[in-house]
PDB file of C-alpha atoms in Angstrom:
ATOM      1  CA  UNK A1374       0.000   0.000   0.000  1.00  0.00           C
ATOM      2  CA  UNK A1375       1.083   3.228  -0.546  1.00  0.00           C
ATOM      3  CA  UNK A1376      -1.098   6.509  -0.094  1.00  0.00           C
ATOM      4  CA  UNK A1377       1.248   9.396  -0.762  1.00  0.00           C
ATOM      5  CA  UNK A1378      -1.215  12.066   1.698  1.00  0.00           C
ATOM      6  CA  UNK A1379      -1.279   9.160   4.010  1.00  0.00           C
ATOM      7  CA  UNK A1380       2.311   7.775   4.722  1.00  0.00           C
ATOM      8  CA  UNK A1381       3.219  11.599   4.812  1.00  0.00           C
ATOM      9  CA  UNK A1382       0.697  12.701   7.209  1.00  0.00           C
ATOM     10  CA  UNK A1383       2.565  14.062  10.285  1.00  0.00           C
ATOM     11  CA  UNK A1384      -0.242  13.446  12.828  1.00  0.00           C
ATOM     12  CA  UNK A1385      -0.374  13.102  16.770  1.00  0.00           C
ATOM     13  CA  UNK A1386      -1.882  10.042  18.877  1.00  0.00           C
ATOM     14  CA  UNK A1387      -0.557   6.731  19.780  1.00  0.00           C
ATOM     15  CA  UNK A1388      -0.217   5.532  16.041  1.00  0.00           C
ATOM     16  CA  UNK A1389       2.108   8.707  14.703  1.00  0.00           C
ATOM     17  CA  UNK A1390       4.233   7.806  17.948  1.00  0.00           C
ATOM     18  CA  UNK A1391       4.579   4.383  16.894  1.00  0.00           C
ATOM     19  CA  UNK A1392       5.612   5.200  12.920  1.00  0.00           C
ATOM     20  CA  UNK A1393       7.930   7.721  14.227  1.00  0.00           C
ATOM     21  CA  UNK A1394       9.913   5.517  17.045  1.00  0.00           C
ATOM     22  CA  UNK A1395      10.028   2.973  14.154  1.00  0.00           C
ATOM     23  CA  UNK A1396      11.642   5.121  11.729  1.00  0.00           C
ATOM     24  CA  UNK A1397      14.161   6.632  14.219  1.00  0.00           C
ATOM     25  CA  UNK A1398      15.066   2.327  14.513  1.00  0.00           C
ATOM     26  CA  UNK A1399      15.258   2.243  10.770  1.00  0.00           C
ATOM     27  CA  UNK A1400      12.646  -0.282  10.939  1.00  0.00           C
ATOM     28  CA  UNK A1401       9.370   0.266   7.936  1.00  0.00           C
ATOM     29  CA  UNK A1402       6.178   1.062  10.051  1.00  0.00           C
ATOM     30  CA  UNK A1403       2.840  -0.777   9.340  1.00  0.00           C
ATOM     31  CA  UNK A1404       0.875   0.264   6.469  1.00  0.00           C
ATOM     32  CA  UNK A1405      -2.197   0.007   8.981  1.00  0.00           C
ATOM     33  CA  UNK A1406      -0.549   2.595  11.526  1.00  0.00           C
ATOM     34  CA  UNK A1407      -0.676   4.587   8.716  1.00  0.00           C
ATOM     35  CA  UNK A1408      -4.083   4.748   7.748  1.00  0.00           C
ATOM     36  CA  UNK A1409      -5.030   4.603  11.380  1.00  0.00           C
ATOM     37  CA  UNK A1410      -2.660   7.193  12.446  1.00  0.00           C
ATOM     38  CA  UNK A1411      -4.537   9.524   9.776  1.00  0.00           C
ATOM     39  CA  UNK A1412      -7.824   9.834  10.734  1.00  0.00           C
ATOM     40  CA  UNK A1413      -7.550   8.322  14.305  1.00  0.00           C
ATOM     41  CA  UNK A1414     -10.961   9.766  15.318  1.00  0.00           C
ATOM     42  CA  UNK A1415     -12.689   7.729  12.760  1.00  0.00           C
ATOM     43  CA  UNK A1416     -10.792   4.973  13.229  1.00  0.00           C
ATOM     44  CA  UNK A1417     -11.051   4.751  17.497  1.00  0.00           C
ATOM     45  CA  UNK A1418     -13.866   2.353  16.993  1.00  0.00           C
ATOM     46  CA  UNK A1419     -12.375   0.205  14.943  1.00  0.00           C
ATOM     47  CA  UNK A1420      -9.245   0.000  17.554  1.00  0.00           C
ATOM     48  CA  UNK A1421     -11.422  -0.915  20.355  1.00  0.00           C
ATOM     49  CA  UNK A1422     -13.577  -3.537  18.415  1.00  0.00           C
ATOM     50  CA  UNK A1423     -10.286  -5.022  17.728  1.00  0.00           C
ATOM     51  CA  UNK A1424      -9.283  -5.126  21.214  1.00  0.00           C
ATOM     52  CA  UNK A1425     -12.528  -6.387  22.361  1.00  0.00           C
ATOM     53  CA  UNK A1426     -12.268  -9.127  20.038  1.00  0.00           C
ATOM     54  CA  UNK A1427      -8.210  -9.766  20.403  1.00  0.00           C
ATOM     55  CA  UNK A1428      -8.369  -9.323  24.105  1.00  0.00           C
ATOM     56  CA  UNK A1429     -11.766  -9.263  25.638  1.00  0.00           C
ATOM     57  CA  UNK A1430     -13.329 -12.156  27.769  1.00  0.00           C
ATOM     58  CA  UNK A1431     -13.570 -15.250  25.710  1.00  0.00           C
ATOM     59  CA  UNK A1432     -13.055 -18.958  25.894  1.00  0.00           C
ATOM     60  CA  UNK A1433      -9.811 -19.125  24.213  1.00  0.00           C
ATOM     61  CA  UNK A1434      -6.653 -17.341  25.102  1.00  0.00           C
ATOM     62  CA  UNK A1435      -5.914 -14.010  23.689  1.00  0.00           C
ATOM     63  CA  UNK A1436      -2.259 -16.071  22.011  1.00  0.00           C
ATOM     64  CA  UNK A1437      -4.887 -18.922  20.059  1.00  0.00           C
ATOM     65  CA  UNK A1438      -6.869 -15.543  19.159  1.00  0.00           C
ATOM     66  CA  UNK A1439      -3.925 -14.149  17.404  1.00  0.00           C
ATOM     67  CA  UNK A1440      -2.756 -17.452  16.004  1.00  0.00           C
ATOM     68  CA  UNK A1441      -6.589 -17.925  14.281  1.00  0.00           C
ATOM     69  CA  UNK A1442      -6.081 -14.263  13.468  1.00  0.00           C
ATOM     70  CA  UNK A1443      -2.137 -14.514  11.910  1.00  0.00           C
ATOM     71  CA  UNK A1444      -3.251 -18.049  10.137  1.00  0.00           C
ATOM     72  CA  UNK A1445      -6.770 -16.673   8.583  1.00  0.00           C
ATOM     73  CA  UNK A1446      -4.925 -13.409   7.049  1.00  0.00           C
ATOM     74  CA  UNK A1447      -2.186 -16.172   5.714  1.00  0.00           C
ATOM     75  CA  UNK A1448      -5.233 -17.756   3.902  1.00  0.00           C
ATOM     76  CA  UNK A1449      -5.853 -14.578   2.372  1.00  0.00           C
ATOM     77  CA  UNK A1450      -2.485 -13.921   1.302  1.00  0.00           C
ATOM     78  CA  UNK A1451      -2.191 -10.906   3.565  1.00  0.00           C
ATOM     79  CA  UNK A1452       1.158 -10.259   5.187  1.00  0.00           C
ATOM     80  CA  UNK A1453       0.273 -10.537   9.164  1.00  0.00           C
TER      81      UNK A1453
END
């Protein structure tokens, strides 16, 4: 992915922190903290529905949750 106004956007929140401690390690943020460092007030919901699902009270164990999560994007051919 690459959205030239997005991956340029110089924003503030938890996401812009993130992309900017990664650069300063020379490591290549996430696309997705991209996008959600953007817009982050439209994107707040989706955060939290993730970490309701990812982390929330369930039968399984938040690690199998990200396994089922890692091994269903690999089935998709999406880089996890």
């Amino acid at each position: 992915m690459f959205l030239k106004d997005v991956e340029s956007h110089e924003g503030m929140g938890p996401y812009s922190e993130l992309i900017r401690r990664a650069r300063q390690t020379s490591v290549p943020p996430s696309g997705l903290w991209h996008l959600l460092a953007f817009k982050p007030e439209m994107t707040a919901a989706l955060t939290q529905l993730t970490q309701a699902a990812m982390r929330g009270p369930s039968p399984l164990p938040p690690g199998m949750r990200e396994l089922i999560a890692a091994f269903t994007s690999r089935r998709n051919e999406c880089v996890f």
